[in-house]
Amino acid sequence: NFTNCTTVIPLTFQTNVLTELRKWKLSLIEHHKLQMREEKEKHAAHVKQLSNEIENLKELLRTYEISIGRKDEVITNLTQALERQKERMELMRNFTLWRIQHVKAKQEEYANRIADRQFRTALMKKVWAAWRSLSEEKWKEKVAKACQLRAEDVCIQLTNDYEAKIAELTATLEQTKAEILRLHGEREQYEDTMRKAFMRGVCALNLEAMTMFQSK
């Protein structure tokens, strides 16, 4: 078909068409190359972006691996700490149980000792009360005899003292009576003297008065 066209179409037109076709071909090739370059650049940019993302993801993965390793280490440490704490708590529980049993044993021993002491104290109180009751009776008898003897001695002493006092008071009473009699005698003598003096004064006044009347 193309050969038939060349025979029909003039040579110039053919040349122009071939030139245009070559130009169009070149243009298509250039456009294709440009598109290929752009696609390659886009692909390279996309690959670079993906590579960067992969590197970031790898870095993030390493970070996660390190974090997971640390978490595993922390979990291991916490597990070991919990085990140690559990062992410590078990030891503390065993020690507390032993301490409680030890304290209970001491309390029972102390309670038995207190009960024994109370029993001995009660027994000693009973014995003391019996001995005291018996000794009090003997002591009362002794005290009663001693008090009786002492009372007799005191009564004798008081009797002697009172008799001596009565004798002294009797002597003083006799002296007082004698003094009263003497004072009575002196008073009677004084009254007699005063009466005589008064009578003499009356007589003298009477004589003086009679003399005065006679002279008038």
C-alpha positions as a printed Julia matrix, in Angstrom:
216×3 Matrix{Float64}:
   0.0     0.0     0.0
   2.77    2.42    0.86
   4.46    1.65   -2.47
   1.31    2.39   -4.32
   1.02    5.73   -2.46
   4.55    6.7    -3.46
   3.74    6.18   -7.05
   0.66    8.33   -6.78
   1.76   11.14   -4.38
   4.43   13.47   -5.68
   7.98   13.07   -4.41
   8.05   16.42   -2.57
   4.92   15.68   -0.73
   6.34   12.31    0.14
   9.5    13.85    1.37
   7.58   16.32    3.46
   5.45   13.59    4.88
   8.46   11.5     5.7
  10.08   14.52    7.26
   6.99   15.22    9.27
   6.72   11.62   10.21
  10.36   11.61   11.23
   9.83   14.8    13.22
   6.69   13.39   14.77
   8.57   10.19   15.52
  11.44   12.14   17.04
   8.95   14.26   18.93
   7.24   11.17   20.15
  10.58    9.65   21.09
  11.61   12.85   22.9
   8.24   13.07   24.58
   8.52    9.43   25.5
  12.09    9.95   26.75
  10.9    12.98   28.71
   8.05   10.99   30.17
  10.43    8.13   30.88
  12.84   10.55   32.53
  10.05   12.09   34.55
   8.79    8.67   35.46
  12.32    7.59   36.33
  12.75   10.75   38.43
   9.39   10.16   40.08
  10.29    6.53   40.52
  13.7     7.49   41.91
  12.09   10.07   44.24
   9.48    7.52   45.24
  12.18    4.88   45.71
  14.22    7.39   47.73
  11.17    8.28   49.78
  10.44    4.6    50.27
  14.09    4.04   51.12
  13.96    6.87   53.67
  10.74    5.48   55.07
  12.36    2.03   55.18
  15.4     3.53   56.99
  13.06    5.35   59.38
  11.1     2.17   59.89
  14.35    0.28   60.43
  15.45    2.93   62.98
  12.03    2.76   64.61
  12.29   -1.02   64.55
  15.71   -0.85   66.19
  14.26    1.58   68.75
  11.36   -0.79   69.33
  13.78   -3.71   69.59
  15.88   -1.79   72.12
  12.73   -0.73   73.99
  11.43   -4.3    73.9
  14.83   -5.53   75.08
  14.75   -2.98   77.89
  11.18   -3.94   78.66
  12.22   -7.57   78.75
  15.11   -6.61   81.01
  12.76   -4.53   83.19
  10.25   -7.38   83.25
  13.06   -9.8    84.17
  14.29   -7.43   86.88
  10.75   -6.93   88.16
  10.17  -10.68   88.1
  13.37  -11.26   90.04
  12.45   -8.46   92.46
   9.0    -9.98   92.9
  10.57  -13.36   93.51
  12.93  -11.84   96.08
  10.03   -9.93   97.62
   7.99  -13.13   97.69
  10.88  -14.97   99.35
  11.27  -12.1   101.81
   7.54  -12.1   102.54
   7.67  -15.86  103.04
  10.6   -15.47  105.41
   8.77  -12.66  107.23
   5.63  -14.79  107.46
   7.6   -17.73  108.83
   9.42  -15.43  111.24
   6.12  -13.83  112.31
   4.57  -17.26  112.89
   7.62  -18.31  114.88
   7.52  -15.04  116.82
   3.79  -15.48  117.57
   4.37  -19.04  118.73
   7.34  -17.88  120.81
   5.27  -15.05  122.35
   2.38  -17.44  123.01
   4.77  -19.86  124.7
   6.2   -17.01  126.8
   2.69  -15.8   127.63
   1.65  -19.32  128.68
   4.82  -19.66  130.74
   4.21  -16.23  132.32
   0.54  -17.08  132.95
   1.57  -20.39  134.58
   4.14  -18.56  136.67
   1.58  -15.93  137.73
  -0.97  -18.64  138.54
   1.63  -20.52  140.58
   2.56  -17.32  142.36
  -1.09  -16.51  143.04
  -1.63  -20.02  144.38
   1.42  -19.71  146.63
   0.31  -16.25  147.74
  -3.2   -17.49  148.56
  -1.73  -20.47  150.41
   0.66  -18.21  152.34
  -2.25  -15.87  153.16
  -4.23  -18.79  154.54
  -1.26  -20.01  156.58
  -0.55  -16.45  157.72
  -4.2   -15.92  158.7
  -4.23  -19.17  160.67
  -0.93  -18.37  162.38
  -2.03  -14.8   163.03
  -5.34  -15.93  164.48
  -3.51  -18.33  166.77
  -0.83  -15.81  167.68
  -3.43  -13.07  168.18
  -5.18  -15.17  170.81
  -1.88  -15.7   172.64
  -0.98  -12.08  172.08
  -4.36  -10.94  173.4
  -3.84  -13.0   176.52
  -0.36  -11.56  176.98
  -1.58   -8.05  176.28
  -4.53   -8.48  178.62
  -2.21   -9.66  181.42
   0.27   -6.9   180.69
  -2.55   -4.32  180.58
  -3.99   -5.66  183.82
  -0.6    -5.45  185.54
   0.0    -2.04  184.09
  -3.47   -0.88  185.12
  -2.87   -2.14  188.64
   0.47   -0.31  188.77
  -1.15    2.83  187.36
  -4.02    2.57  189.83
  -1.58    2.16  192.73
   0.49    5.08  191.48
  -2.62    7.22  190.97
  -3.88    6.26  194.43
  -0.58    7.26  195.98
  -0.51   10.47  193.98
  -4.1    11.3   194.89
  -3.5    10.54  198.58
  -0.43   12.78  198.6
  -2.42   15.45  196.78
  -5.32   15.11  199.21
  -2.94   15.42  202.16
  -1.36   18.49  200.6
  -4.77   20.0   199.89
  -5.94   19.16  203.44
  -2.9    20.93  204.89
  -3.52   23.89  202.62
  -7.2    23.89  203.66
  -6.24   23.92  207.35
  -3.87   26.78  206.74
  -6.57   28.61  204.83
  -9.09   28.06  207.62
  -6.59   29.36  210.19
  -5.91   32.38  207.98
  -9.68   32.96  207.64
 -10.13   32.77  211.43
  -7.27   35.19  211.94
  -8.76   37.57  209.4
 -12.18   37.28  211.05
 -10.56   38.12  214.4
  -8.74   41.08  212.95
 -11.92   42.27  211.27
 -13.91   42.01  214.51
 -11.15   43.84  216.36
 -11.04   46.49  213.67
 -14.82   46.83  213.72
 -14.78   47.15  217.52
 -12.07   49.78  217.32
 -13.99   51.67  214.68
 -17.18   51.4   216.65
 -15.46   52.75  219.8
 -13.83   55.55  217.81
 -17.16   56.37  216.25
 -18.84   56.43  219.67
 -16.1    58.66  221.05
 -16.55   60.97  218.08
 -20.3    61.06  218.62
 -19.88   61.83  222.31
 -17.38   64.59  221.57
 -19.77   66.08  219.01
 -22.61   65.89  221.48
 -20.56   67.63  224.18
 -19.46   70.28  221.7
 -23.0    70.83  220.63
 -24.23   71.11  224.21
 -21.45   73.57  224.96
 -22.42   75.7   222.01
 -26.08   75.68  222.93
 -25.3    76.6   226.54
 -23.08   79.48  225.53
 -25.81   80.87  223.27
